[in-house]
Amino acid sequence: MKRDYTILFLIAIIFLYLLLVFFFIYYFLFYKSPYTEKEISSTSEEKNLINSSKIFKENGIVTNIWVSKEDLDKIKKHNIKYLFVDIGDTSLDGTIKTSQNEIEQFLEMISLYETKNDYNFIILPYSEINTNNYFIDDTFEINFINDYRTLLSKGFDGVYVDIEPVKDETKFLFFLEKLKDSFPHKIIGVYSGGVGNHNSNEWEWDLEYFTQVSKFSDIIVIPGYDTDIDNTKDYYTHITNQIKSINSLFIKNNTEIYYGIPSHKKSPELINNTLFIYSSNKSHKNGKFNGVVVFAEWTMDEEEWDIFRKIVLSN
């Protein structure tokens, strides 16, 4: 006798259909992928940590005197307060190469922009000085101080010192002390070495040296880049340890500490990686950091601004 499998077949089809419906309902309502983009998002626990620590109180960005009004609009839109302004090259004798006319045009543009938009930047001029190419003697220091005195008289809010690597730690401290004495009511900012062992790597500073530098500075910016690390895991560990170490420091004179965030798109030194590591670091409960400084405005693209908004401005 021949069996009729039609009913069984229909029952099997209905069962499979119901199973698929159940699967899709479960997937969309309850399932959370372990592969979500953790770099540009945070769990509610991490968001609470960021909020309680207030680690994005004020933020800055590195730019230059040739910045456009359109770029200033983006900077303003993202509530960035500090402009660390590259004013061009420095001569071997410590004098600024860029013409005063160019610098004055920049300051005039900033002043008009601030007035029109009811927004005030804090602008700190700098010129990168690599000590492998410069010999910093008394003449250099005198010329440097005199030229920056002129810049301050024209409208800058302070001085950002980017002298690296520090060859003579004691001499560098004396130089910072001279700057502080020369400009007692102005901001003295310092671009530091990475956190590490200065004896084994001249581009790094020992923790104690950060404390010494803080005696003569109002701002210290610590770089989260130029690490020569080529994989995300080691970069995560390195940045985490740097932040944890700085948060354990004793800082003099209420010096504000900022973390340098890269935008030069060199993996693993990516803005999403660095901002996520910074924002989710549990050592922030000690509250040493005041915010971040993006390096640099001229390499930021729309995707990176979007990441900045998601991690920094949403908290």
mmCIF file of N, CA, C and O in Angstrom, residues 27 30-43 46 272-273 276:
data_model
loop_
_atom_site.group_PDB
_atom_site.id
_atom_site.type_symbol
_atom_site.label_atom_id
_atom_site.label_comp_id
_atom_site.label_asym_id
_atom_site.label_seq_id
_atom_site.Cartn_x
_atom_site.Cartn_y
_atom_site.Cartn_z
ATOM 1 N N TYR A 27 16.860 37.477 16.558
ATOM 2 C CA TYR A 27 18.051 38.173 16.069
ATOM 3 C C TYR A 27 17.906 39.691 16.192
ATOM 4 O O TYR A 27 18.780 40.388 16.703
ATOM 5 N N PHE A 30 17.015 40.634 20.308
ATOM 6 C CA PHE A 30 17.835 40.253 21.453
ATOM 7 C C PHE A 30 19.314 40.064 21.149
ATOM 8 O O PHE A 30 20.155 40.239 22.026
ATOM 9 N N TYR A 31 19.662 39.713 19.963
ATOM 10 C CA TYR A 31 21.045 39.350 19.675
ATOM 11 C C TYR A 31 21.938 40.588 19.576
ATOM 12 O O TYR A 31 21.573 41.574 18.948
ATOM 13 N N LYS A 32 23.104 40.517 20.206
ATOM 14 C CA LYS A 32 24.109 41.580 20.114
ATOM 15 C C LYS A 32 25.412 40.982 19.609
ATOM 16 O O LYS A 32 26.004 40.121 20.260
ATOM 17 N N SER A 33 25.856 41.437 18.472
ATOM 18 C CA SER A 33 27.054 40.864 17.858
ATOM 19 C C SER A 33 28.296 41.171 18.668
ATOM 20 O O SER A 33 28.480 42.287 19.143
ATOM 21 N N PRO A 34 29.188 40.174 18.845
ATOM 22 C CA PRO A 34 30.469 40.440 19.526
ATOM 23 C C PRO A 34 31.424 41.215 18.658
ATOM 24 O O PRO A 34 32.491 41.591 19.091
ATOM 25 N N TYR A 35 31.072 41.480 17.405
ATOM 26 C CA TYR A 35 31.976 42.146 16.480
ATOM 27 C C TYR A 35 31.548 43.570 16.177
ATOM 28 O O TYR A 35 31.867 44.113 15.136
ATOM 29 N N THR A 36 30.789 44.198 17.066
ATOM 30 C CA THR A 36 30.431 45.601 16.863
ATOM 31 C C THR A 36 31.672 46.457 16.946
ATOM 32 O O THR A 36 32.667 46.078 17.554
ATOM 33 N N GLU A 37 31.624 47.650 16.357
ATOM 34 C CA GLU A 37 32.791 48.514 16.278
ATOM 35 C C GLU A 37 33.052 49.179 17.621
ATOM 36 O O GLU A 37 32.634 50.291 17.894
ATOM 37 N N LYS A 38 33.762 48.454 18.448
ATOM 38 C CA LYS A 38 34.003 48.926 19.804
ATOM 39 C C LYS A 38 34.797 50.225 19.815
ATOM 40 O O LYS A 38 34.712 51.021 20.739
ATOM 41 N N GLU A 39 35.582 50.454 18.751
ATOM 42 C CA GLU A 39 36.422 51.646 18.733
ATOM 43 C C GLU A 39 35.600 52.924 18.737
ATOM 44 O O GLU A 39 36.033 53.945 19.251
ATOM 45 N N ILE A 40 34.411 52.906 18.159
ATOM 46 C CA ILE A 40 33.650 54.148 18.055
ATOM 47 C C ILE A 40 32.333 54.064 18.816
ATOM 48 O O ILE A 40 31.403 54.782 18.545
ATOM 49 N N SER A 41 32.260 53.151 19.781
ATOM 50 C CA SER A 41 31.087 53.089 20.632
ATOM 51 C C SER A 41 31.521 52.667 22.016
ATOM 52 O O SER A 41 32.619 52.202 22.220
ATOM 53 N N SER A 42 30.649 52.852 22.988
ATOM 54 C CA SER A 42 30.979 52.495 24.358
ATOM 55 C C SER A 42 29.786 51.826 25.015
ATOM 56 O O SER A 42 28.641 52.083 24.667
ATOM 57 N N THR A 43 30.044 50.932 25.958
ATOM 58 C CA THR A 43 28.967 50.360 26.734
ATOM 59 C C THR A 43 28.448 51.423 27.681
ATOM 60 O O THR A 43 29.100 52.433 27.937
ATOM 61 N N GLU A 46 30.902 52.179 30.412
ATOM 62 C CA GLU A 46 32.015 53.040 30.033
ATOM 63 C C GLU A 46 31.558 54.475 29.879
ATOM 64 O O GLU A 46 32.282 55.412 30.221
ATOM 65 N N ASN A 272 40.072 56.532 16.160
ATOM 66 C CA ASN A 272 39.065 55.734 16.865
ATOM 67 C C ASN A 272 39.702 54.860 17.938
ATOM 68 O O ASN A 272 39.176 54.741 19.049
ATOM 69 N N ASN A 273 40.845 54.247 17.619
ATOM 70 C CA ASN A 273 41.536 53.423 18.613
ATOM 71 C C ASN A 273 41.962 54.253 19.821
ATOM 72 O O ASN A 273 41.687 53.899 20.973
ATOM 73 N N PHE A 276 39.058 55.731 21.932
ATOM 74 C CA PHE A 276 38.368 54.699 22.701
ATOM 75 C C PHE A 276 39.202 54.262 23.899
ATOM 76 O O PHE A 276 38.688 54.131 25.013
#
